[in-house]
Coordinates of C-alpha atoms in Angstrom, one line a residue:
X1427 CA 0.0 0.0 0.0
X1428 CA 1.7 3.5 -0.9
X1429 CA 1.7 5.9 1.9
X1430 CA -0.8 8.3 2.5
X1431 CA 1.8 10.9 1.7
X1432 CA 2.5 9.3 -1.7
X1433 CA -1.0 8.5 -2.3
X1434 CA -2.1 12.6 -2.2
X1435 CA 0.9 13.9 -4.2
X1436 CA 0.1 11.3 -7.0
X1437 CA -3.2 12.1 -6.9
X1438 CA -2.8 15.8 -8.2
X1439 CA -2.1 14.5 -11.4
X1440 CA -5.3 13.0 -11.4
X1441 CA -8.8 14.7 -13.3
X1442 CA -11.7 12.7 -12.0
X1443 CA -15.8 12.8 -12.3
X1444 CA -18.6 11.5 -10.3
X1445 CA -22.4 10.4 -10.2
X1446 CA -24.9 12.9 -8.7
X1447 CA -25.7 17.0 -7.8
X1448 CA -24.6 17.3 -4.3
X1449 CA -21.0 16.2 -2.9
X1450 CA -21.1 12.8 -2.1
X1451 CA -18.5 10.2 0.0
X1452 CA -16.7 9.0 -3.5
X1453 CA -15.9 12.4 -4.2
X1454 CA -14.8 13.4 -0.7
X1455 CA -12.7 10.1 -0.3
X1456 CA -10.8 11.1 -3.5
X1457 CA -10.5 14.5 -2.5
X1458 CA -9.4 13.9 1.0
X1459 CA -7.3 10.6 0.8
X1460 CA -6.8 10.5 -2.8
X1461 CA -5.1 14.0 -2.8
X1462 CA -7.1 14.2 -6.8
X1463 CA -5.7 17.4 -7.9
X1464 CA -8.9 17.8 -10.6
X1465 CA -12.8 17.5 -11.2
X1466 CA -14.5 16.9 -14.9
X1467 CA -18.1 17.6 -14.5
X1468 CA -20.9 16.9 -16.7
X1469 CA -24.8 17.3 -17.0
X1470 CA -25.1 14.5 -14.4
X1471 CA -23.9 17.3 -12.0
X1472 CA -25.7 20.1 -13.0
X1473 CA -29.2 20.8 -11.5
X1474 CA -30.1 24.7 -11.4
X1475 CA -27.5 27.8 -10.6
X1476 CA -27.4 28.0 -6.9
X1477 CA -26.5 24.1 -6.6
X1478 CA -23.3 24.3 -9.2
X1479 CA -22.2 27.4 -7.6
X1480 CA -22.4 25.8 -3.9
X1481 CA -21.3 22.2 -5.9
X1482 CA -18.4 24.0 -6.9
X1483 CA -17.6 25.8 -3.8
X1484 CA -18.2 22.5 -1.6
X1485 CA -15.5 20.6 -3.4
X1486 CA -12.9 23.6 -3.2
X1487 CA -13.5 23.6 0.8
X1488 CA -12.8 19.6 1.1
X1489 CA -9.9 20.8 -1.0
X1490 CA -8.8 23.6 1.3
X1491 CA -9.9 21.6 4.6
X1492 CA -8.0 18.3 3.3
X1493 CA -4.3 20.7 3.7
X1494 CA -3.9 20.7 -0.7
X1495 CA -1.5 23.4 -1.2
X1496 CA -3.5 25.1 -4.5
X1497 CA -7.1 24.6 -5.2
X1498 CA -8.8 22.0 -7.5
X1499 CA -9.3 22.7 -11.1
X1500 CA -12.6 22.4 -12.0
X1501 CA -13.1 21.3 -16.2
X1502 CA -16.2 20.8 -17.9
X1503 CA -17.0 20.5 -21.8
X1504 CA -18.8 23.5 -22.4
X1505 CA -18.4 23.6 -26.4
X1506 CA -21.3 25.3 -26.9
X1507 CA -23.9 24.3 -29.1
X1508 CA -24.2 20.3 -29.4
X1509 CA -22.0 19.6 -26.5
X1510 CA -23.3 21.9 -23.7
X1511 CA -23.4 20.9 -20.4
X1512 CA -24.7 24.1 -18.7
X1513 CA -27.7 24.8 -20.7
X1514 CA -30.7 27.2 -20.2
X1515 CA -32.4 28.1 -18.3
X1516 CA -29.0 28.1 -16.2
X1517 CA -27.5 29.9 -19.0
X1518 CA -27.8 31.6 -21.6
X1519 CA -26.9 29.1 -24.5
X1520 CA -24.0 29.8 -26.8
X1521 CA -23.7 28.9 -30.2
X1522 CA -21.2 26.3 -31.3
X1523 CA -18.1 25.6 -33.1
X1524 CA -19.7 25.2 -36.9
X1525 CA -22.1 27.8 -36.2
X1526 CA -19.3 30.1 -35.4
X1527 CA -17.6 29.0 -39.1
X1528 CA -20.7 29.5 -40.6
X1529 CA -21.1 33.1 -39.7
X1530 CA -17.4 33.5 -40.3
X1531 CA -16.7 36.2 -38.0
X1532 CA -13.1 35.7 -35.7
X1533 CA -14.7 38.3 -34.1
X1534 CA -18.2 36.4 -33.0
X1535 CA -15.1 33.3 -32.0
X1536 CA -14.1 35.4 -29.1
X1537 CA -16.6 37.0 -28.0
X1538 CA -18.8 33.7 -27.4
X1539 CA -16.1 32.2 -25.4
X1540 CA -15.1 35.5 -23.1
X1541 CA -18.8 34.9 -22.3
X1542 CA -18.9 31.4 -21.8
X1543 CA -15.3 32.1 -19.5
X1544 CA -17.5 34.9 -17.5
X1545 CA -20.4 32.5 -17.2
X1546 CA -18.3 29.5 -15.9
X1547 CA -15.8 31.7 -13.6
X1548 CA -19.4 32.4 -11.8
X1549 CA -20.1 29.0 -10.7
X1550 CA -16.2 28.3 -9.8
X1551 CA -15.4 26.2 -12.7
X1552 CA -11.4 27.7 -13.6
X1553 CA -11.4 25.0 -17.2
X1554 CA -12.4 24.6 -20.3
X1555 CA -12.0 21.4 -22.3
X1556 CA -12.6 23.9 -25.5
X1557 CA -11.4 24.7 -28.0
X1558 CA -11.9 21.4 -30.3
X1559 CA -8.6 21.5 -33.0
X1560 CA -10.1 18.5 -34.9
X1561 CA -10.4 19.2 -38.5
X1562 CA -14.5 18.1 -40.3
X1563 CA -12.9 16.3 -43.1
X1564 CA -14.9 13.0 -42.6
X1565 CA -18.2 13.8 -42.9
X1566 CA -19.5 11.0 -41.7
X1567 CA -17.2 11.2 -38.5
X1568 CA -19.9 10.7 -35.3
X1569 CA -17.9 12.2 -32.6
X1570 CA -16.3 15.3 -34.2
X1571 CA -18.6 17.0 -36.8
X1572 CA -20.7 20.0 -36.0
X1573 CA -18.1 20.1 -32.7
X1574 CA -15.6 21.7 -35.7
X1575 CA -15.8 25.3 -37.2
X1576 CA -14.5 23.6 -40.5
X1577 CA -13.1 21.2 -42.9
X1578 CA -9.7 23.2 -43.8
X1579 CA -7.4 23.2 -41.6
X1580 CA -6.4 27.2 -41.4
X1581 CA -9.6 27.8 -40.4
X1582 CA -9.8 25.6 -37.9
X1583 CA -6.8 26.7 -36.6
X1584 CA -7.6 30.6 -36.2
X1585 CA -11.2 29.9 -34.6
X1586 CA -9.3 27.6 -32.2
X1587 CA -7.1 30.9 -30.9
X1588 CA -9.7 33.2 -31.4
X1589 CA -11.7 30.5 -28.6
X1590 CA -8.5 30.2 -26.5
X1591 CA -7.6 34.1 -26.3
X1592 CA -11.5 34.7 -25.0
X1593 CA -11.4 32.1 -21.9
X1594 CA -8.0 33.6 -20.9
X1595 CA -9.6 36.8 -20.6
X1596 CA -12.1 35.3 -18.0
X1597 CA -9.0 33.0 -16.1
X1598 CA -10.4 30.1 -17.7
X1599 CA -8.1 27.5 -18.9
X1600 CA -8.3 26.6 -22.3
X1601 CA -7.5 22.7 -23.5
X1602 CA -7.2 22.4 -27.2
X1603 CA -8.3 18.5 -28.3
X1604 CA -8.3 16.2 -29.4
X1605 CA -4.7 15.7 -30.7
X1606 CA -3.0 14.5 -33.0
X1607 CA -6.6 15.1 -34.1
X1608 CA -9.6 13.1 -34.2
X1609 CA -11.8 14.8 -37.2
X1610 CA -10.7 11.3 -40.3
X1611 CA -12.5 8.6 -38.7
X1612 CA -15.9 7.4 -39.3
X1613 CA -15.4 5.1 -35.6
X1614 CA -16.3 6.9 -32.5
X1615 CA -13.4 6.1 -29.7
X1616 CA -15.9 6.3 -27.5
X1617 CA -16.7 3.0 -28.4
X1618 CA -14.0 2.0 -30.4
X1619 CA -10.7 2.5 -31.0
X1620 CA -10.4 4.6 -34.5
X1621 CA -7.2 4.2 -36.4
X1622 CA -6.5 6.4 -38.8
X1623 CA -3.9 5.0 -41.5
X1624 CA -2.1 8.6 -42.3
X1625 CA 1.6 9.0 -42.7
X1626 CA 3.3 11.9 -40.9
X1627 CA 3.5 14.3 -43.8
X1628 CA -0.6 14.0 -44.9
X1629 CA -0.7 15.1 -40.7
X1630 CA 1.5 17.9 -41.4
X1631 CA -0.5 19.5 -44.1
X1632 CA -4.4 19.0 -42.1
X1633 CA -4.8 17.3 -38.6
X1634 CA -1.7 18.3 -36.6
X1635 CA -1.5 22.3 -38.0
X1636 CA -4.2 23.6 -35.2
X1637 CA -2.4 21.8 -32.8
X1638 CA 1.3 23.1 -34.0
X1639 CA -0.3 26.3 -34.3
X1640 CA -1.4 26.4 -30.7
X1641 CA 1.7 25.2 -29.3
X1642 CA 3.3 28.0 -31.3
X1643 CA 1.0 30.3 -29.2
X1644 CA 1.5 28.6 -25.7
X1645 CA -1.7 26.9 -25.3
X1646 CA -2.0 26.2 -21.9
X1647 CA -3.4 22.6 -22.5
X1648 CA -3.6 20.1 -24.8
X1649 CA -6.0 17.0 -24.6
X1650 CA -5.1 13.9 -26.4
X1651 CA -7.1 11.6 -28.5
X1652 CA -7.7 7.8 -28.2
X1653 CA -7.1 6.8 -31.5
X1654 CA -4.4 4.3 -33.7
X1655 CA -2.3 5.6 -35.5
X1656 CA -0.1 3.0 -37.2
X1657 CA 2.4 4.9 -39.2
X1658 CA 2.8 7.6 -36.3
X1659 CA 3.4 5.1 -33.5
X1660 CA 4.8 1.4 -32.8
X1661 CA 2.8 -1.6 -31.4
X1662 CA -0.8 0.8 -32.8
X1663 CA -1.2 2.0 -29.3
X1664 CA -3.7 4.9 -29.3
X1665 CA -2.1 8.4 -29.4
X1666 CA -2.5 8.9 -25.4
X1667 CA -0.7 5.7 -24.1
X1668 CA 1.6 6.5 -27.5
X1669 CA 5.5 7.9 -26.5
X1670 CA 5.9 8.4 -30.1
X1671 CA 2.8 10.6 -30.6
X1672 CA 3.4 12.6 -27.5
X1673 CA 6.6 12.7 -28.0
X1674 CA 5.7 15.1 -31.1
X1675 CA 4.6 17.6 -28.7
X1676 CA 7.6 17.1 -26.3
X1677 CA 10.4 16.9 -28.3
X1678 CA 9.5 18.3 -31.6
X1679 CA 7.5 21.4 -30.5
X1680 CA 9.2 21.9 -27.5
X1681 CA 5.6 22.0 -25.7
X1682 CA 5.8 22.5 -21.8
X1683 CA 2.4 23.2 -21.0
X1684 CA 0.4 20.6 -19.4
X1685 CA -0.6 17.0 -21.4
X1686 CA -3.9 15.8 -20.2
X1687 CA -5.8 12.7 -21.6
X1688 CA -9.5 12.2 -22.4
X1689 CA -11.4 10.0 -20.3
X1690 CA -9.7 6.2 -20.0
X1691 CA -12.9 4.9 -19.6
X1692 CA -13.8 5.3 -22.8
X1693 CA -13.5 2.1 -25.1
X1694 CA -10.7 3.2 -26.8
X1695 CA -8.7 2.4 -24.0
X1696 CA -10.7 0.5 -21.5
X1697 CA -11.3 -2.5 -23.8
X1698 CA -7.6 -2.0 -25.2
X1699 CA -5.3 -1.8 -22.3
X1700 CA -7.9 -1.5 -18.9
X1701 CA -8.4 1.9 -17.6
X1702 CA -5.8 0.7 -14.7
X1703 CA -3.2 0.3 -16.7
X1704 CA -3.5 2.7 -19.6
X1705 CA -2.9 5.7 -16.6
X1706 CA 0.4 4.0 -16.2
X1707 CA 1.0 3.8 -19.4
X1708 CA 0.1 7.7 -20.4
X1709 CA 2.1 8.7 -17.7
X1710 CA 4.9 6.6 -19.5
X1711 CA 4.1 8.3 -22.7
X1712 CA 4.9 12.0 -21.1
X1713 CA 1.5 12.9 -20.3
X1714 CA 0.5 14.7 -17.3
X1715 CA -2.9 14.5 -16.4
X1716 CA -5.5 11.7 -16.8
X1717 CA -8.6 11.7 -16.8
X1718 CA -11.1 9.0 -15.0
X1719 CA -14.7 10.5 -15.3
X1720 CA -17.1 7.8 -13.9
X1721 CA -15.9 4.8 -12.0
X1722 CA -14.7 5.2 -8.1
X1723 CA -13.0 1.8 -7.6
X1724 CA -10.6 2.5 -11.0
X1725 CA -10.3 5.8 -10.0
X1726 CA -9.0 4.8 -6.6
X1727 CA -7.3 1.9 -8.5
X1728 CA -5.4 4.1 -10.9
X1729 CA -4.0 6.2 -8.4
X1730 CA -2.7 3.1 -6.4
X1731 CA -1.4 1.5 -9.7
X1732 CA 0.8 4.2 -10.7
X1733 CA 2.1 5.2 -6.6
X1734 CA 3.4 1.2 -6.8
X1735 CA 4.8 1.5 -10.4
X1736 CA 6.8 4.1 -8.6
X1737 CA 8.0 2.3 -6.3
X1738 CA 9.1 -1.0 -8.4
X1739 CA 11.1 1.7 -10.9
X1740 CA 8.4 1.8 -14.0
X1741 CA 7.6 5.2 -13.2
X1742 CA 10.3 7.3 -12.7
X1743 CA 10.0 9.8 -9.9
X1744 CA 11.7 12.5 -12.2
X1745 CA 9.1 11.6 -15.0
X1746 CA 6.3 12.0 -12.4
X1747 CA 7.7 15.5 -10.6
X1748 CA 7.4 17.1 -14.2
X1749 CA 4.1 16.9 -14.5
X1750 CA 3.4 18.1 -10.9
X1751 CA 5.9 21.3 -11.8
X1752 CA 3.4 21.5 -14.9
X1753 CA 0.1 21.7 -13.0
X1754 CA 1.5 23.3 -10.4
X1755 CA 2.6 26.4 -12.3
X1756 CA -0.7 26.8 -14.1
X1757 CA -2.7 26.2 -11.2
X1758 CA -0.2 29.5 -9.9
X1759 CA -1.4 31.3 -13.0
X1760 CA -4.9 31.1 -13.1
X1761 CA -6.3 30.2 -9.3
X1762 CA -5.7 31.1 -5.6
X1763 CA -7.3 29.9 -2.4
X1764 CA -9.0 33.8 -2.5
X1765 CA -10.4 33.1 -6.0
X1766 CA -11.6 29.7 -5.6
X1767 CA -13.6 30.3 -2.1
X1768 CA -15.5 33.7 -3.3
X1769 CA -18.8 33.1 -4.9
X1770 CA -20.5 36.0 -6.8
X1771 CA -24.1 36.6 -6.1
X1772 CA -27.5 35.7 -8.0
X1773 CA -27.8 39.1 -10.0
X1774 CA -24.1 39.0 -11.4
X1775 CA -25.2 35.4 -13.4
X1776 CA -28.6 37.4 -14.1
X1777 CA -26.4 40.5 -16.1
X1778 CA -23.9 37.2 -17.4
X1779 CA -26.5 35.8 -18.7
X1780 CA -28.6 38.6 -20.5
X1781 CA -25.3 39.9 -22.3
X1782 CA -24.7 35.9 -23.6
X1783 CA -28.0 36.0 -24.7
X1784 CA -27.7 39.1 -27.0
X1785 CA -24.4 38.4 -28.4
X1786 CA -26.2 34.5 -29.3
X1787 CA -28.8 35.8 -31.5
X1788 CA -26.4 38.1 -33.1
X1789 CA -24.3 35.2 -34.1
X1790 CA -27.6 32.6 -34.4
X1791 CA -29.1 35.3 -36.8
X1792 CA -26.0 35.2 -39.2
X1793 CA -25.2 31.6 -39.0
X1794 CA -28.1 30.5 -40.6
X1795 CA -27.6 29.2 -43.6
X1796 CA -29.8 29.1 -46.9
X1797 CA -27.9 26.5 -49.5
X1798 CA -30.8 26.9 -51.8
X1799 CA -34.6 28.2 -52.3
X1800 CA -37.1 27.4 -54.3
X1801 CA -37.9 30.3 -56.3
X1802 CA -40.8 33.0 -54.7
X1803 CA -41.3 30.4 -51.5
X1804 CA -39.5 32.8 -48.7
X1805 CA -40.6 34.5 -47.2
X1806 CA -43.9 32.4 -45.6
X1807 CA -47.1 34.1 -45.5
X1808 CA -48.9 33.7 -42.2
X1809 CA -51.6 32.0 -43.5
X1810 CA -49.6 29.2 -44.7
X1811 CA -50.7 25.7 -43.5
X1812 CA -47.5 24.0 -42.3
X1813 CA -46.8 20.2 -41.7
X1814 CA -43.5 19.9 -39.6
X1815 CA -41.9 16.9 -39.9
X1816 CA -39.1 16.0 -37.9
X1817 CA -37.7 12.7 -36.2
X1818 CA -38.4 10.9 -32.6
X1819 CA -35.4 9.8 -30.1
X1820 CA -33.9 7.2 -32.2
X1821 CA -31.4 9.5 -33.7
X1822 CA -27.5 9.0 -33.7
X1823 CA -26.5 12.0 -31.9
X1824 CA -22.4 12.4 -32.7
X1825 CA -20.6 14.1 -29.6
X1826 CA -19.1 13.7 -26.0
X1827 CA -18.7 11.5 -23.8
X1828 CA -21.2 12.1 -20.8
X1829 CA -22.4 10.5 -18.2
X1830 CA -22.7 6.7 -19.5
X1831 CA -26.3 7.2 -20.6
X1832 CA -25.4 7.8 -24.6
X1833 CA -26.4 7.1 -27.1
X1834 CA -29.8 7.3 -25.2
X1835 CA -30.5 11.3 -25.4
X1836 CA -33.1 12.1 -27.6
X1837 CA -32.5 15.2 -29.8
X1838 CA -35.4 17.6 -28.9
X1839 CA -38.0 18.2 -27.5
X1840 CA -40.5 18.5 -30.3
X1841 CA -43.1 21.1 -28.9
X1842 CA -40.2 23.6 -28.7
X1843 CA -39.4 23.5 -32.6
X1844 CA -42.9 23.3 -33.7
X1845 CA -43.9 25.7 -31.0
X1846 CA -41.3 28.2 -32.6
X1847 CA -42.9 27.9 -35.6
X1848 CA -46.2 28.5 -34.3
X1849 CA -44.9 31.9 -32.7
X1850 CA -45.6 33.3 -36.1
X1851 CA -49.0 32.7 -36.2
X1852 CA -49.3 29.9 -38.5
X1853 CA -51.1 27.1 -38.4
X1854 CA -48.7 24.0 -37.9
X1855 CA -49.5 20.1 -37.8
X1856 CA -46.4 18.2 -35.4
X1857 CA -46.0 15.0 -37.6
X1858 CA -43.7 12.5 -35.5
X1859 CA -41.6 10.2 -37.1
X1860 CA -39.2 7.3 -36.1
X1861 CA -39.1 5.1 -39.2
X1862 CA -38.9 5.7 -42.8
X1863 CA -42.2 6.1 -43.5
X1864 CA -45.2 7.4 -42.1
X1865 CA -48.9 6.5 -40.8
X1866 CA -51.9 6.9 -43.4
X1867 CA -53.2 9.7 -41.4
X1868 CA -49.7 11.1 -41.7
X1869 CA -49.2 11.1 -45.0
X1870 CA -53.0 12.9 -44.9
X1871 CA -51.8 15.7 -43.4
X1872 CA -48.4 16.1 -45.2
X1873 CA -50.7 16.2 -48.7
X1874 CA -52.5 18.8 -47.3
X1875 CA -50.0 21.0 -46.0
X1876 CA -49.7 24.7 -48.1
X1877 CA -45.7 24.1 -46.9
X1878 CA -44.3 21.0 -45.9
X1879 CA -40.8 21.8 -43.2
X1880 CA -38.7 18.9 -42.6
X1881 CA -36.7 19.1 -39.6
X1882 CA -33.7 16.6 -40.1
X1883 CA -31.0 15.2 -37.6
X1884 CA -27.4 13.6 -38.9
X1885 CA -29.7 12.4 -41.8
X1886 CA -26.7 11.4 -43.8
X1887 CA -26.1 8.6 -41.0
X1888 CA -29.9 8.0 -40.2
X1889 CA -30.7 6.0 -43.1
X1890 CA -34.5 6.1 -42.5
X1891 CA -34.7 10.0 -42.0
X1892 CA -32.5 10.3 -45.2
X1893 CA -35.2 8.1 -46.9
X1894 CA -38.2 10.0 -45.8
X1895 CA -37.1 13.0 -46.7
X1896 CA -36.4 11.9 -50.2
X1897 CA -40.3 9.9 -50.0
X1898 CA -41.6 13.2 -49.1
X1899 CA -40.1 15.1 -51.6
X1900 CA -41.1 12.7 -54.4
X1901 CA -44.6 12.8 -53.3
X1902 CA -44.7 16.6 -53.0
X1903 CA -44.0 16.7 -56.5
X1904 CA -43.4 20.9 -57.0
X1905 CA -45.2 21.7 -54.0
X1906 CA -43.4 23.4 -51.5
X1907 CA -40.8 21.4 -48.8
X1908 CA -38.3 23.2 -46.9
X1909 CA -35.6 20.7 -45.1
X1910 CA -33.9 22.4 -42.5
X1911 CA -30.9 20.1 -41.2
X1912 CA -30.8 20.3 -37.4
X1913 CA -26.7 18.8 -36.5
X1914 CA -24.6 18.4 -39.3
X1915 CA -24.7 20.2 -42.9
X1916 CA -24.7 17.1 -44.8
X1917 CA -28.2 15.6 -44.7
X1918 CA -30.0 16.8 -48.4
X1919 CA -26.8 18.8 -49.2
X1920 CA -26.5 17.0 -52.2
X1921 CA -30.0 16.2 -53.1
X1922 CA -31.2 18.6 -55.6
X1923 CA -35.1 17.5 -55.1
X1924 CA -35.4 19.3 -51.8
X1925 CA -35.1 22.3 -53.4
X1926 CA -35.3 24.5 -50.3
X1927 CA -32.5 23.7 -48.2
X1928 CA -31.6 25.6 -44.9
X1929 CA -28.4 24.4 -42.3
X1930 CA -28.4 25.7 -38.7
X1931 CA -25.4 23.3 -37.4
X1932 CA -26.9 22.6 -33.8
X1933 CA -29.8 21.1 -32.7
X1934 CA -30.9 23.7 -30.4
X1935 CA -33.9 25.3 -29.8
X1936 CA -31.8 29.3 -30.4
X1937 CA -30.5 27.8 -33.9
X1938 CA -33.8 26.6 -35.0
X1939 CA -35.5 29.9 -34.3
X1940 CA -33.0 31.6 -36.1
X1941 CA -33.7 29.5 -39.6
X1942 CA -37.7 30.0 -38.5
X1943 CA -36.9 34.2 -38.5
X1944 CA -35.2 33.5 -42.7
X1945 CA -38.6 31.4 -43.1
X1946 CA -40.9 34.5 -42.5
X1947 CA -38.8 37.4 -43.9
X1948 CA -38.0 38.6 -40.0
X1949 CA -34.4 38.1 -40.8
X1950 CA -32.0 37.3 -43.8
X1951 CA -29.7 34.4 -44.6
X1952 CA -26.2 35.1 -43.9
X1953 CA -24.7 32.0 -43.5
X1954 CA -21.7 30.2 -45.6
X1955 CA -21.3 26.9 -45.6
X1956 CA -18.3 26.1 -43.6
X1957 CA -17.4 22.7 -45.6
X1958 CA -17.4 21.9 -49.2
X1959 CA -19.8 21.2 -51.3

């Protein structure tokens, strides 16, 4: 058994999650005996604004009582858009990566995540696990996609600063991921492990240049990806148990900021190498944080594993005080025991959140895309009969990892989309669907619709929403169908027979109002597309 001593100074290099809303014995046992020097949370933890703000608090005070020398960092994958884990009515919500490439403005980059900074500063939470460096160029990738301003590299690579330079302004830590960059694989590592066959020079010119170009400007963080990649490293071990690929970092670019990994409970490494002993082995690799977001026995476990690989000589001590000089330094530049114990009060979030709010529809208003229009059809008069069309829960989603219950969420709520529509004083049937065809009394009401709008999620991957759409369009003949694609561009992008084709990039409630504003003339399109086509 390492000592107690041992146990709390190897723990710092630890980022850890847990079940639940309140501060529970797992959490406090880590804390306290573990020494765990860092806390991931996700929706799981995240009730309403006055129980993250005392959640947050709570953990810094076991922190502070427990004798650690510098508070806790406290991450979360706020993204915005499709990966958001605060979300209204908590706060306002933000648009996300693709939106931002979509209305093209640098400008609109930083602005969205100095408020998301200000917004997570308030409930105590000092990181970011933003901005996403991965590079669109699969589109049929389901964990990157809409999560990417872009398919070309350059691009993603200045939306990526323009991110990081607005959470330093707010002392948030920014963590560019997921390198060497997780945007050419159609195999989500959350499940899987992804290999991507590339040699070093095809990196050079697309995946690694966001990362090299954030190194360049001292990123404080980089996260690493679980995914193969044969003619980069030996043995195909994923990039964060890889020497070789973290090695590029290290020795090639010089990097000495802080390494962290993505969660080794994902199946990229758990049903590789065991959670256990994939810690060991990134802290082998060079890495200095990993990440454990769900499990308490392998987080405890892990901790253990690596104090006795000390002591037996696979870990050396010098390897291991690096990474504690890393965390230690940034944890010098962006927190203090004063920061960490102050909580704001009620009215500052209320002021937060009505600036975020404003900026939002700026940048929802000219994200919003029309690829193409049928000629005379926008904008909708209000006595237009509308069937709205869009899919139940059994939609691939494409994101994060969360809190173990994916690939359950269902993408909306569909009263809010239809509801938006109805806001303009139409009248509007809600025609559910879950396979790729309808009910007779469906199809009743979809013939007698003035305007049919199809509402469409990651059709490109949902075979049977793909195959509706086109079913509907046949059927409407010249009769007006507007397909508005909800998540990722790509649904009817190449399908000239919907003839009225509008993207929003996120499946939220802000976006889709936004493309319902274009519908009715209350706003114009001033979208690009942010990948080819």
């Amino acid at each position: 058994m390492p000592s107690p001593e041992q146990r709390k100074k190897i723990g710092q290099l630890f980022a850890v999650g847990f079940h639940g809303r309140e501060i529970n014995k797992e959490i406090t046992t880590l804390i306290r005996d573990y020494g765990v020097g860092a806390i991931v949370l996700f929706k799981r933890n995240v009730l309403d604004a006055a129980q993250l703000q005392a959640l947050c608090l709570g953990l810094q005070k076991i922190a502070k009582d427990a004798g650690h020398s510098q508070p806790l960092f406290i991450g979360i994958d706020q993204e915005n858009g499709l990966v958001t884990r605060i979300s209204p009515p908590i706060a306002s919500q933000q648009p996300g990566p693709m939106t931002l490439g979509a209305a093209g403005s640098l400008g609109y980059a930083y602005e969205v995540a100095k408020a998301t900074a200000e917004m997570l500063r308030y409930f105590g939470i000092n990181m970011n696990y933003a901005p996403v460096g991965d590079i669109n160029s699969e589109p049929l990738n389901p964990v990157i996609g809409v999560r990417s301003p872009s398919d070309q590299a350059e691009t993603v690579s200045k939306f990526a600063a323009a991110c990081t330079k607005g959470l330093r302004e707010h002392k948030v830590v920014p963590c560019i991921k997921h390198f060497p960059g997780h945007g050419d694989t159609a195999v989500d590592s959350h499940y899987g492990l992804p290999v991507i066959d590339k040699s070093r020079a095809d990196m050079e010119k697309l995946e690694l240049i966001p990362f090299r170009d954030a190194v360049a400007d001292n990123i404080e963080m980089v996260m690493t990806a679980h995914i193969s990649l044969p003619q980069l490293a030996k043995n195909g071990l994923p990039a964060t148990l890889s020497p070789d690929t973290i090695g590029i970092l290290r020795n090639e670019w010089k990097y000495e900021g802080v390494i962290m990994t993505d969660c080794l409970e994902m199946d990229g490494v758990r049903a590789t190498y065991g959670t256990v002993e994939g810690s060991l082995m990134a802290f082998q690799a060079g890495v200095d944080n990993v990440m454990i977001c769900h499990t308490f026995d392998v987080q405890a476990a892990a901790v253990d594993y690596v104090c006795d690989a000390i002591e037996s000589g696979k870990l050396s001590q010098e390897r291991v005080d690096q990474s504690l000089e890393r965390l230690q330094k940034l944890k010098e530049r962006y927190t203090n025991w004063d920061i960490a114990l102050h909580a704001e009060p009620p009215e500052t979030l209320a002021a937060i959140n009505e600036r975020g709010e404003k900026l939002a529809r700026q940048v929802y208003a000219d994200a919003t895309t029309l690829v193409r229009a049928q000629e005379g059809l926008i904008p909708l008069k209000s006595t237009t009969k509308i069937a709205f069309v869009s899919p139940g829960p059994d939609v691939p989603i494409g994101g994060a990892v969360d809190s173990g219950t994916l690939p359950t969420r269902v993408p909306w709520i569909a009263d809010t989309f239809a509801e938006r529509i109805r806001m303009k004083g139409v009248r509007v049937t809600d025609v559910r669907f879950t396979s790729s065809t309808l009910t007779e009394e469906q199809w009743k009401q979809v013939d007698e619709a003035d305007v049919v709008v199809l509402a469409t999620r990651n059709a490109r991957e949902s075979k049977y929403q793909k195959e509706l759409g086109l079913e509907i369009a046949k059927r409407r003949g010249s009769r007006p169908l507007i397909s508005i694609a909800t998540c990722a561009p790509y649904d009817f992008l190449d399908d000239a027979e919907i003839r009225t084709y509008i993207a929003v990039y996120e499946p939220t409630v802000e976006a889709f109002s936004a493309a319902v504003d274009v519908l009715f003339g209350d706003a114009q399109p001033r979208g690009k597309l942010p990948v080819a086509h």
